[in-house]
Amino acid sequence: MKKTILLTVLLATVIFAQVNVDATYSTLGAIAKKIGGDNVKVTILGSSKYDPHFIVPKPSLLSKLRRADLLIINGAGLELGWLPPLLRNANNPKIRNGANGLLDISHFVPMIDVPATVSRAFGDVHSQGNPHYTTDPHIVLIIARAIEKRLIEIDLDNAKAYQTNLINFTKKWQKYLKKYDADMQMCKTKKVVQYHQLFNYFLERYNIKSYGTIEPLPGISPSSKHTIWLINTIKDEKVKVILQDIYHEKRTAHFIADKTGARVALIPHDLGSLKDTGTLESFYNTIKEHLCR
Amino acid sequence: MKKSTLLSLLVVSSVFADAKLDLLQKQLNKQQMQIYALETKNTNQSASFSQNAYLPAIALILNMSAVARDVNNTAYEDLSIPGFIDYNPTNKNSKAELPFNKSRGFNLNYAEVAMHSAVDPYFDAFAIFHLHPHEFEIEEAYVQTRSLPYALRIKAGKFKSNFGRMNFKHQHSWHFDAQPIIYKALFGPDAISDAGIQLQWIAPTDTYIMTGIEALQGTNERSFGDKEINNLYVSYLKSSIDIGEDLSILGGISLAHGKNLTTHTTDVYGVDLTMREQLGAYSSLIWQSEYLQRNKKIDETTNKQGGFYTELIYRINRNYYCGVHYDAITKNDIDLQRYSANHINTDNLNRYLVKIDYKPFSMSRLRLSYSYDRTKVIAGERKNINTVMLSLNIAAGAHGAHNY
Ligand SMILES: [Zn+2]
């Protein structure tokens, strides 16, 4: 009796051996879940409540990385401030840089804002281009394809399932995008300012112009001189909306709003960073609603 | 002649018209591929973490300070910590090593050059050089495996041991510029840093469990230092749990077992506990404590000495941190007759530190600190030292990602 239970348990674990997929951020993880389905176990490393550039390198992340078969990273330098030492200390050759188990999505995304010259005199510039591409709902499909391809390479036995999942997801997402794009056509917001250049992919996609950032330089706290310049720009250009992410201080944005009459719109940067943004659809819907309201 | 050639060519071409069509199709495909390549050309093609193609990632760290202290410099250099650092005017070796913030006035502590690079798919290489005003020092230089199975990793070269919580950290990444008294007393400013080999393993569990063993040369003469053969073995077990999303706890136990200058055994035991609560995107509270005890056998007696430090760091916002730190020697079972004979009290050896950090940017840090040090004997009497210090640390070049 005991033996058969043990046997079935063993058999079950063999049959249902899932691919351990770690994703550095929640949007990437949600897409991985869509493609991987029941064949993968997805773990998110970075909390979407906080600044994605500075995830706390908790030791518990090491035990998550240690068991990963596939690590999906955003890339383009977004994880540079926290992931490299964790990766070195996780002792997992499957996901080391250069191995098949490390999937850098930025290698598949056309980068924007690639600086011609880089110096820290200009702040903590993203030297490889703007890494915040997950705010653009169209890039979801690029991410999905990249994940499908890599999952097939890693887990050939379930290739059929991954292909089917991708086809189904693509169909559904294209339908969603059609409606989304139509809604965005109606969006009255055409001019914005933002805190950090977090939403450029989204703004570029829908022809919304960003006139500046609240931080004077990337990674540098607001200064009064720069804030005055921004207030004047908002007045001159008749900017109506200030995009505020959830993790930076909000005082400066509200101060600017008071002085200019512009509206502060709280925009999620990653899945789950605001209430009721736990699915891909609700995440992108919230961006749209908060921006266009 | 020319005409006939042309004619035959035409005939041939009409005969192989189908083949030509295929060729055209192929060319079209090729063109499409080229268009696709052009379209994808502006995606990020660089390696994920490389900052400089194949050059090692290089960082330059500068550490300097302005110090006000109520002890003059010559007297301060001849300090004692009773039972641990016992200065003796007739023995130059009994002087404390004071590489950081030694002088009243201005100090350039060091320029550090740190490099790391993947050597090949199997090894990473690291080198950290300290350039002091009159000295070049290899702080660390080691290789580390990248692809061992079963979550094993081997490190070889000269490196800082993973003993305890503080030991592996470099001075500029400490929460306070001053080294915890117990570390300074047992090991000196470089702590356990030696040539040797290290093996670490992470358990395949949900809870983080890491264990490691190290075989080291044991050149640290404060606690070890047997010159005849490699003499130091270090082992440790570390574990961490998260309580909710924002509270993480890291604990560890460590043992260093070696032979001292008298070829007798020295054992150092350590326990450490760190709790970190994330209060917001740029706000956190860290409470870190560590207790070390040394049992050092000299001739027939085993001297038992120990102490702890505990510190609380509050990150207020993106730019400001503040912190308090307390050190105490709690065990000092050693012959202290040279002090008692001169009526020098050796009880209650402790120290208080407070600090404020201002970080205008993640790569630079200005730190104002005050220290009230009650662990020192100077010029034949117990002297409580007040120090106010302003220090500047900058890190240029490769992004040194933050350790926990
Ligand atoms: Zn950024």
XYZ file of C-alpha atoms and ligand atoms in Angstrom:
698
model
C 0.000 0.000 0.000
C 2.645 2.456 1.124
C 4.842 1.411 -1.733
C 2.196 2.085 -4.364
C 1.535 5.534 -2.930
C 5.231 6.316 -3.050
C 5.384 4.983 -6.567
C 2.455 7.068 -7.758
C 3.882 10.129 -6.073
C 7.223 9.515 -7.755
C 5.539 8.828 -11.067
C 3.411 11.921 -10.727
C 6.420 14.123 -10.058
C 8.154 12.669 -13.099
C 5.138 13.148 -15.323
C 4.275 16.591 -14.032
C 7.846 17.840 -13.795
C 7.351 21.508 -14.448
C 9.919 23.864 -15.927
C 10.942 26.347 -13.234
C 10.709 29.771 -14.839
C 11.924 32.846 -12.955
C 11.041 36.264 -14.314
C 12.642 39.437 -12.979
C 9.415 41.446 -13.295
C 5.722 40.624 -13.119
C 4.658 41.542 -16.674
C 7.287 39.203 -18.118
C 6.154 36.526 -15.665
C 2.501 36.873 -16.651
C 3.345 36.426 -20.342
C 5.525 33.412 -19.508
C 2.547 31.878 -17.693
C 0.346 32.389 -20.781
C 2.844 30.573 -23.000
C 4.027 27.973 -20.505
C 0.606 27.062 -19.136
C 0.622 24.089 -16.780
C 4.047 22.972 -17.936
C 5.809 25.797 -16.149
C 6.008 27.142 -12.622
C 6.553 30.898 -12.776
C 8.286 32.813 -9.968
C 8.509 36.608 -9.970
C 11.701 37.995 -8.407
C 11.093 41.752 -8.283
C 8.162 43.311 -6.451
C 6.081 45.571 -8.680
C 5.468 47.869 -5.686
C 8.981 49.322 -5.843
C 11.524 50.850 -8.181
C 12.453 48.206 -10.787
C 16.004 49.606 -10.999
C 16.644 48.810 -7.318
C 15.036 45.523 -6.303
C 16.134 44.462 -2.795
C 18.534 41.529 -3.321
C 16.996 39.373 -0.596
C 18.817 36.072 0.056
C 15.538 34.243 -0.615
C 15.968 35.240 -4.265
C 19.085 33.063 -4.318
C 17.122 29.922 -3.526
C 14.659 30.849 -6.266
C 17.434 31.399 -8.805
C 19.229 28.249 -7.679
C 16.370 26.055 -8.907
C 15.456 27.942 -12.097
C 15.541 26.186 -15.461
C 14.858 29.433 -17.253
C 15.422 33.008 -16.124
C 13.635 35.681 -18.134
C 15.148 39.116 -17.728
C 14.063 42.508 -19.016
C 17.651 43.363 -19.956
C 19.008 46.635 -21.374
C 20.511 47.385 -17.989
C 17.317 47.462 -15.911
C 18.590 44.660 -13.627
C 22.163 45.942 -13.489
C 21.732 47.400 -9.997
C 20.640 44.173 -8.299
C 20.761 40.968 -10.353
C 24.421 40.320 -11.337
C 25.700 39.471 -7.821
C 22.639 37.310 -7.149
C 23.266 35.443 -10.377
C 26.907 34.857 -9.452
C 25.952 33.635 -5.989
C 23.056 31.393 -7.062
C 25.493 28.779 -8.409
C 23.140 27.789 -11.218
C 24.954 27.142 -14.508
C 21.658 26.779 -16.385
C 20.919 30.499 -16.123
C 24.382 32.035 -16.148
C 25.077 34.731 -18.722
C 25.544 33.007 -22.074
C 23.595 29.859 -21.161
C 20.371 28.807 -22.854
C 18.420 29.278 -19.634
C 18.966 33.047 -19.570
C 16.509 34.831 -21.836
C 17.159 38.539 -22.278
C 13.991 39.944 -23.848
C 15.652 43.271 -24.721
C 17.513 41.402 -27.471
C 14.197 41.045 -29.311
C 12.788 44.537 -28.806
C 13.638 47.505 -31.047
C 15.246 49.874 -28.526
C 14.360 53.551 -28.380
C 16.204 56.419 -26.658
C 19.616 54.851 -27.326
C 22.014 57.605 -26.237
C 24.738 58.676 -28.634
C 27.095 59.494 -25.779
C 27.023 58.087 -22.273
C 28.423 59.642 -19.121
C 27.299 59.538 -15.496
C 27.626 63.307 -15.649
C 24.194 63.033 -17.295
C 22.844 60.921 -14.423
C 22.194 57.197 -14.315
C 21.468 57.017 -18.046
C 20.384 53.705 -19.533
C 23.365 53.282 -21.806
C 21.797 50.561 -23.964
C 18.549 52.434 -24.645
C 15.309 52.768 -22.724
C 14.598 49.444 -20.973
C 11.000 50.234 -19.967
C 9.344 48.589 -22.977
C 6.734 46.497 -21.163
C 4.409 49.516 -20.944
C 3.667 49.113 -24.689
C 0.920 46.479 -25.141
C 2.130 45.720 -28.692
C 5.487 44.498 -27.383
C 3.648 41.773 -25.448
C 3.555 39.696 -28.637
C 7.299 40.052 -29.224
C 7.872 38.907 -25.645
C 5.464 35.988 -26.052
C 7.214 34.779 -29.223
C 10.666 35.019 -27.639
C 9.487 33.032 -24.617
C 7.806 30.366 -26.760
C 10.955 29.859 -28.820
C 13.124 29.483 -25.740
C 10.691 27.218 -23.887
C 10.675 24.870 -26.885
C 14.476 24.773 -26.864
C 14.543 23.966 -23.165
C 11.576 21.598 -22.990
C 11.208 19.958 -26.405
C 8.757 17.353 -25.079
C 6.094 20.007 -24.633
C 6.831 21.943 -27.815
C 3.318 21.318 -29.153
C 1.711 22.783 -26.062
C 3.860 25.914 -26.183
C 3.086 26.399 -29.879
C -0.635 26.019 -29.279
C -0.519 28.387 -26.306
C 1.288 30.999 -28.387
C -1.218 30.721 -31.246
C -4.178 31.029 -28.889
C -2.631 33.861 -26.932
C -1.646 35.754 -30.095
C -5.181 35.521 -31.457
C -6.666 36.762 -28.217
C -4.119 39.521 -27.798
C -4.488 40.797 -31.365
C -8.202 41.116 -30.774
C -7.506 42.946 -27.514
C -5.029 45.283 -29.253
C -7.519 46.125 -31.978
C -9.980 47.414 -29.429
C -7.194 48.991 -27.376
C -5.798 50.905 -30.353
C -9.295 52.068 -31.278
C -9.814 53.335 -27.727
C -6.476 55.093 -27.798
C -7.542 56.861 -31.015
C -10.202 58.516 -28.894
C -7.735 59.457 -26.135
C -7.663 63.211 -25.700
C -4.350 63.287 -23.878
C -1.645 64.177 -26.393
C 0.890 66.019 -24.263
C 2.395 64.777 -20.995
C 5.337 65.053 -18.651
C 6.538 62.098 -16.571
C 8.774 61.448 -13.546
C 11.346 59.137 -15.160
C 11.325 58.095 -18.832
C 9.219 55.101 -17.868
C 6.427 55.311 -20.402
C 8.228 56.339 -23.627
C 7.386 53.110 -25.500
C 3.702 53.554 -24.763
C 3.763 57.277 -25.573
C 5.624 56.752 -28.834
C 3.211 53.997 -29.864
C 0.205 56.295 -29.515
C 1.807 59.559 -30.685
C 1.703 61.202 -27.286
C 4.483 63.687 -26.739
C 6.490 63.813 -23.517
C 7.780 67.310 -22.772
C 10.106 66.479 -19.921
C 10.712 64.601 -16.700
C 10.290 65.654 -13.077
C 13.739 64.241 -12.265
C 16.293 66.661 -13.733
C 18.554 63.761 -14.765
C 17.912 60.005 -14.548
C 18.285 58.851 -10.939
C 18.596 62.404 -9.506
C 15.979 63.840 -7.157
C 14.009 66.915 -8.323
C 15.597 70.331 -7.934
C 13.676 73.600 -7.598
C 15.393 75.099 -10.642
C 14.394 72.162 -12.828
C 10.855 72.115 -11.402
C 10.382 75.784 -12.313
C 11.596 75.052 -15.838
C 9.114 72.166 -16.064
C 6.242 74.322 -14.789
C 7.002 76.904 -17.477
C 7.202 74.223 -20.150
C 3.855 72.786 -19.073
C 2.296 76.243 -19.248
C 3.902 77.109 -22.612
C 3.056 73.785 -24.237
C -0.357 73.463 -22.599
C 0.461 70.031 -21.175
C -2.556 68.620 -19.354
C -1.315 65.419 -17.700
C 1.586 64.563 -15.368
C 2.403 60.845 -15.417
C 3.324 59.734 -11.909
C 4.647 56.239 -11.263
C 3.797 54.512 -8.024
C 7.250 54.365 -6.420
C 8.653 57.894 -6.677
C 7.689 60.641 -4.245
C 4.466 62.333 -5.324
C 4.883 65.743 -3.694
C 6.681 67.341 -6.642
C 4.031 66.174 -9.118
C 1.228 67.601 -6.965
C 3.148 70.847 -6.495
C 3.506 71.165 -10.268
C -0.182 70.287 -10.712
C -1.171 73.057 -8.281
C 0.900 75.598 -10.174
C -0.205 74.608 -13.671
C -3.648 73.063 -13.411
C -2.373 69.881 -15.029
C -3.748 66.589 -13.700
C -1.610 63.967 -11.943
C -2.283 60.523 -13.418
C -1.011 57.561 -11.418
C 0.220 55.031 -13.994
C 1.282 51.453 -13.155
C 4.715 50.536 -14.564
C 4.380 46.794 -14.077
C 1.644 44.238 -13.620
C 0.237 44.407 -10.079
C 1.838 47.717 -9.145
C -1.620 49.228 -8.606
C -4.768 47.650 -7.203
C -6.665 45.564 -9.765
C -3.825 45.433 -12.283
C -3.115 41.742 -11.727
C -3.809 40.565 -15.268
C -2.266 41.727 -18.522
C -5.599 43.112 -19.689
C -6.346 45.025 -16.493
C -2.778 46.343 -16.362
C -2.910 47.899 -19.833
C -6.535 48.997 -19.356
C -5.511 50.883 -16.221
C -2.728 52.708 -18.073
C -5.244 53.743 -20.725
C -7.970 54.749 -18.286
C -5.702 56.750 -15.981
C -4.003 58.474 -18.899
C -7.053 59.351 -21.001
C -9.649 60.030 -18.319
C 30.446 34.465 -82.990
C 29.033 36.910 -80.531
C 25.539 36.512 -81.989
C 25.579 32.735 -81.752
C 26.655 32.936 -78.160
C 23.828 35.297 -77.411
C 21.381 33.020 -79.202
C 22.485 29.917 -77.348
C 22.264 31.844 -74.121
C 18.706 32.804 -74.917
C 17.809 29.211 -75.732
C 19.362 28.011 -72.539
C 17.587 30.653 -70.558
C 14.200 29.761 -71.995
C 14.817 26.077 -71.365
C 15.690 26.778 -67.789
C 12.961 29.328 -67.312
C 11.543 27.391 -64.431
C 14.889 27.297 -62.751
C 15.177 31.029 -63.223
C 11.838 31.556 -61.565
C 13.079 29.590 -58.605
C 16.160 31.741 -58.496
C 14.042 34.882 -58.524
C 11.963 33.504 -55.701
C 15.133 32.827 -53.762
C 16.416 36.339 -54.379
C 13.128 37.754 -53.219
C 13.330 35.705 -50.048
C 16.850 36.916 -49.503
C 15.746 40.509 -49.881
C 12.956 39.960 -47.427
C 15.442 38.530 -44.971
C 17.628 41.598 -45.428
C 14.670 43.888 -44.782
C 13.885 41.890 -41.653
C 17.511 42.150 -40.574
C 17.374 45.911 -41.091
C 14.170 46.147 -39.132
C 15.618 44.244 -36.218
C 18.963 45.993 -36.402
C 18.098 48.521 -33.729
C 17.173 45.914 -31.119
C 19.656 45.621 -28.287
C 22.398 43.297 -29.496
C 24.802 43.708 -26.600
C 25.436 41.065 -23.940
C 23.108 41.378 -20.998
C 25.444 42.607 -18.295
C 28.470 43.646 -20.226
C 29.458 47.219 -19.774
C 32.467 47.212 -22.063
C 32.463 44.429 -24.683
C 35.291 42.150 -23.563
C 37.175 44.476 -21.290
C 36.721 43.677 -17.611
C 34.135 45.851 -15.900
C 36.200 48.369 -13.954
C 35.218 50.505 -10.996
C 37.242 53.187 -9.269
C 36.431 53.875 -5.632
C 37.874 56.795 -3.698
C 37.532 57.100 0.061
C 38.610 60.137 2.024
C 37.791 61.953 5.249
C 38.196 64.978 7.460
C 38.599 64.015 11.124
C 38.362 65.914 14.412
C 39.528 63.905 17.457
C 40.436 64.781 21.029
C 43.660 62.758 20.931
C 46.728 63.889 19.041
C 47.983 61.718 16.203
C 51.142 60.294 17.785
C 49.318 59.211 20.938
C 46.488 57.701 18.898
C 48.879 55.528 16.874
C 50.071 53.905 20.113
C 46.609 52.838 21.242
C 45.740 49.624 23.057
C 42.519 47.664 23.388
C 43.233 45.793 26.644
C 43.645 42.077 26.091
C 43.428 42.326 22.302
C 45.815 44.985 21.045
C 48.407 45.499 23.763
C 50.841 48.175 22.663
C 54.345 47.702 23.920
C 56.922 50.441 23.129
C 59.707 47.853 22.808
C 57.836 45.797 20.202
C 56.974 47.519 16.934
C 54.694 44.644 15.896
C 52.355 45.370 18.787
C 51.175 48.569 17.082
C 47.615 48.588 15.823
C 47.154 48.693 12.074
C 45.248 51.879 11.282
C 44.738 52.138 7.517
C 41.513 54.153 7.676
C 40.935 57.680 9.019
C 44.030 57.587 11.201
C 44.990 61.252 11.262
C 43.326 64.274 12.714
C 42.781 66.562 9.768
C 42.578 65.050 6.316
C 42.920 61.450 5.155
C 42.955 59.891 1.733
C 42.247 56.343 2.813
C 42.579 54.608 -0.498
C 41.870 54.524 -4.168
C 40.386 51.153 -4.947
C 40.394 49.631 -8.391
C 37.964 46.746 -8.743
C 37.747 44.611 -11.858
C 35.763 41.598 -12.830
C 35.253 39.638 -15.981
C 34.090 36.283 -17.221
C 37.236 34.463 -18.281
C 35.443 31.764 -20.274
C 32.250 29.719 -19.803
C 33.801 28.127 -16.719
C 35.421 30.915 -14.690
C 34.853 34.463 -13.495
C 37.866 36.472 -12.390
C 37.892 39.268 -9.807
C 40.640 41.603 -8.649
C 40.428 44.395 -6.105
C 43.472 46.579 -5.584
C 43.897 49.111 -2.806
C 46.250 51.945 -3.476
C 47.209 53.677 -0.243
C 49.388 56.771 -0.291
C 52.555 54.706 0.244
C 51.441 51.195 -0.483
C 49.911 48.944 -3.097
C 47.812 46.107 -1.778
C 45.999 43.223 -3.443
C 42.814 43.174 -1.382
C 41.377 40.283 -3.316
C 42.276 38.410 -6.501
C 40.448 35.199 -7.235
C 38.712 33.015 -9.758
C 35.275 31.572 -9.221
C 33.553 28.745 -11.080
C 30.492 29.456 -13.230
C 29.261 26.041 -14.226
C 29.671 23.447 -11.501
C 26.602 21.195 -11.083
C 24.492 20.695 -7.910
C 24.667 24.413 -6.990
C 28.300 24.091 -5.998
C 30.822 26.856 -6.439
C 34.565 26.951 -5.920
C 36.575 30.089 -5.359
C 40.375 30.115 -5.359
C 42.951 32.842 -4.877
C 43.193 35.550 -2.250
C 39.787 36.540 -0.938
C 37.853 37.765 2.065
C 36.358 34.851 3.947
C 32.576 34.494 4.140
C 32.925 34.034 7.931
C 30.172 35.906 9.787
C 28.223 38.827 8.366
C 30.762 41.631 8.016
C 33.910 39.763 7.114
C 33.506 39.645 3.318
C 32.436 43.266 2.978
C 34.813 45.975 1.873
C 35.282 49.071 4.010
C 33.309 51.369 1.707
C 30.231 49.117 1.900
C 30.117 49.056 5.723
C 27.248 50.951 7.339
C 29.811 52.870 9.398
C 33.329 53.911 8.424
C 34.740 52.429 11.633
C 35.182 48.669 11.841
C 33.263 46.865 14.603
C 35.533 46.698 17.640
C 35.339 42.922 17.934
C 36.482 42.459 14.324
C 39.262 44.974 14.763
C 40.327 43.339 18.037
C 40.318 39.750 16.770
C 41.446 40.151 13.171
C 42.587 43.707 12.401
C 41.351 45.924 9.549
C 41.467 43.321 6.749
C 39.567 40.731 8.847
C 39.998 37.128 7.632
C 41.467 37.668 4.193
C 43.880 35.094 2.887
C 45.049 32.930 0.041
C 43.085 29.730 -0.114
C 40.163 27.865 -1.541
C 36.423 27.984 -0.821
C 33.586 25.596 -1.600
C 29.965 26.754 -1.244
C 26.679 24.977 -1.747
C 23.063 26.148 -1.772
C 20.387 23.687 -0.681
C 17.542 22.989 -3.149
C 14.933 24.224 -0.665
C 12.381 27.040 -0.629
C 14.152 28.473 2.391
C 17.587 29.849 1.610
C 20.223 27.594 3.160
C 23.859 28.031 2.208
C 26.890 26.321 3.611
C 30.555 26.676 2.845
C 33.998 25.506 3.841
C 37.287 27.265 3.299
C 40.911 26.215 3.639
C 43.115 29.271 4.101
C 46.762 30.052 4.681
C 46.026 31.611 8.077
C 48.399 34.568 7.926
C 46.308 36.722 10.285
C 48.672 36.982 13.258
C 46.133 38.464 15.655
C 44.326 35.140 15.909
C 46.226 32.652 13.754
C 49.573 33.036 12.003
C 51.346 29.669 12.398
C 54.084 30.071 9.800
C 55.030 26.438 9.181
C 51.996 25.290 7.226
C 48.551 26.443 6.068
C 46.601 26.407 9.304
C 43.120 27.939 8.960
C 39.797 26.258 8.218
C 36.525 28.185 8.122
C 32.993 26.834 7.848
C 29.582 28.441 8.075
C 25.889 27.906 7.640
C 23.577 30.740 6.609
C 19.843 30.792 6.213
C 17.222 33.359 5.367
C 13.467 33.585 5.491
C 11.002 36.183 4.292
C 8.005 37.147 6.394
C 5.592 38.667 3.953
C 6.961 40.619 1.056
C 8.799 43.265 3.022
C 10.523 41.640 5.984
C 13.563 39.451 5.405
C 15.726 37.813 8.042
C 19.233 36.452 7.512
C 21.084 34.478 10.153
C 24.344 32.604 10.256
C 26.736 30.611 12.402
C 30.432 30.453 11.637
C 33.573 28.736 12.880
C 37.199 29.542 12.177
C 39.651 26.917 13.367
C 43.374 27.564 13.079
C 46.762 27.582 14.704
C 48.242 30.697 16.245
C 51.829 31.980 16.417
C 52.510 29.641 19.328
C 51.338 26.709 17.144
C 48.434 26.110 19.519
C 44.788 26.085 18.485
C 42.608 29.147 18.010
C 38.857 28.766 17.510
C 36.622 31.705 16.666
C 32.856 31.253 16.818
C 30.416 33.712 15.286
C 26.651 34.153 15.219
C 24.948 36.867 13.227
C 21.424 38.082 12.614
C 20.182 40.696 10.150
C 16.598 41.860 9.767
C 15.513 44.128 6.986
C 12.099 45.718 6.651
C 11.292 47.516 3.419
C 9.172 50.530 4.317
C 8.825 51.974 0.830
C 10.576 52.216 -2.511
C 13.450 54.176 -0.971
C 12.940 53.601 2.709
C 14.009 50.693 4.868
C 15.074 49.664 8.326
C 18.026 47.315 8.863
C 18.976 45.813 12.194
C 22.241 43.921 12.108
C 24.024 42.235 15.011
C 26.914 39.881 15.391
C 28.665 38.160 18.290
C 32.176 36.721 18.020
C 34.091 34.672 20.569
C 37.697 33.573 20.370
C 39.219 30.696 22.317
C 42.946 31.097 21.831
C 45.277 28.607 23.443
C 48.676 29.895 24.465
C 50.900 27.382 26.253
C 48.635 25.704 28.818
C 45.879 28.295 29.062
C 42.960 28.953 26.765
C 42.022 32.637 26.688
C 38.339 33.227 26.058
C 37.439 36.635 24.670
C 34.359 37.880 22.905
C 32.142 40.789 22.037
C 29.359 41.990 19.840
C 28.098 44.881 17.840
C 24.560 45.818 16.978
C 23.462 48.520 14.572
C 20.247 50.029 13.313
C 20.143 51.784 9.952
C 17.145 53.770 8.808
C 16.950 54.827 5.202
C 14.774 57.900 5.348
C 14.340 58.523 1.632
C 16.191 58.354 -1.627
C 19.057 60.553 -0.415
C 19.334 60.239 3.371
C 20.257 57.431 5.772
C 20.863 57.584 9.481
C 22.134 54.982 11.903
C 23.273 54.081 15.399
C 25.793 51.435 16.383
C 26.911 49.963 19.690
C 29.990 47.835 20.339
C 30.917 45.988 23.504
C 33.556 43.553 24.680
C 31.653 41.099 26.885
C 34.305 38.516 27.674
C 37.965 39.158 28.336
C 39.368 36.174 30.261
C 43.029 36.864 29.731
C 45.909 38.042 31.859
C 45.414 41.795 32.184
C 47.977 42.282 34.943
C 50.034 44.814 33.007
C 46.967 47.092 33.154
C 45.819 46.347 36.689
C 49.371 46.801 37.996
C 49.201 50.368 36.668
C 45.678 50.859 38.044
C 44.131 50.986 34.583
C 40.511 49.915 34.570
C 39.782 47.407 31.806
C 36.056 46.911 32.441
C 33.211 48.129 30.260
C 35.022 48.342 26.961
C 32.423 49.738 24.596
C 31.748 52.287 21.875
C 28.825 54.320 20.497
C 28.507 55.524 16.908
C 25.902 57.669 15.173
C 25.864 58.781 11.561
C 23.967 60.531 8.788
C 24.608 59.679 5.141
C 23.729 61.926 2.274
C 23.723 60.279 -1.135
C 23.016 62.814 -3.876
C 23.337 59.976 -6.383
C 23.725 56.212 -6.116
C 27.455 56.436 -6.827
C 28.478 59.041 -4.234
C 28.107 59.294 -0.470
C 28.855 61.976 2.083
C 28.827 60.727 5.680
C 28.901 62.659 8.939
C 29.587 60.527 12.006
C 30.306 60.848 15.683
C 32.034 58.217 17.760
C 32.410 57.910 21.531
C 35.006 55.195 22.012
C 35.535 53.687 25.488
C 37.731 50.770 24.435
C 41.141 52.431 24.299
C 44.131 52.783 26.568
C 46.468 55.545 25.441
C 49.740 56.670 27.019
C 49.241 54.516 30.092
C 45.674 55.495 30.901
C 42.150 54.676 29.867
C 41.088 57.361 27.404
C 37.571 57.874 26.130
C 37.915 59.213 22.609
C 35.506 61.585 20.855
C 35.708 61.671 17.072
C 33.692 63.680 14.568
C 34.253 62.738 10.980
C 33.070 63.761 7.560
C 33.865 61.183 4.913
C 33.363 61.052 1.178
C 33.127 57.895 -0.878
C 32.648 57.836 -4.605
C 32.372 54.914 -7.010
C 32.965 55.654 -10.678
C 32.723 53.275 -13.594
C 31.039 49.880 -13.551
C 27.880 49.767 -11.487
C 28.620 47.951 -8.260
C 25.262 46.253 -7.676
C 24.084 46.404 -4.097
C 24.642 43.450 -1.815
C 22.074 42.496 0.768
Zn 14.845 53.655 -16.066
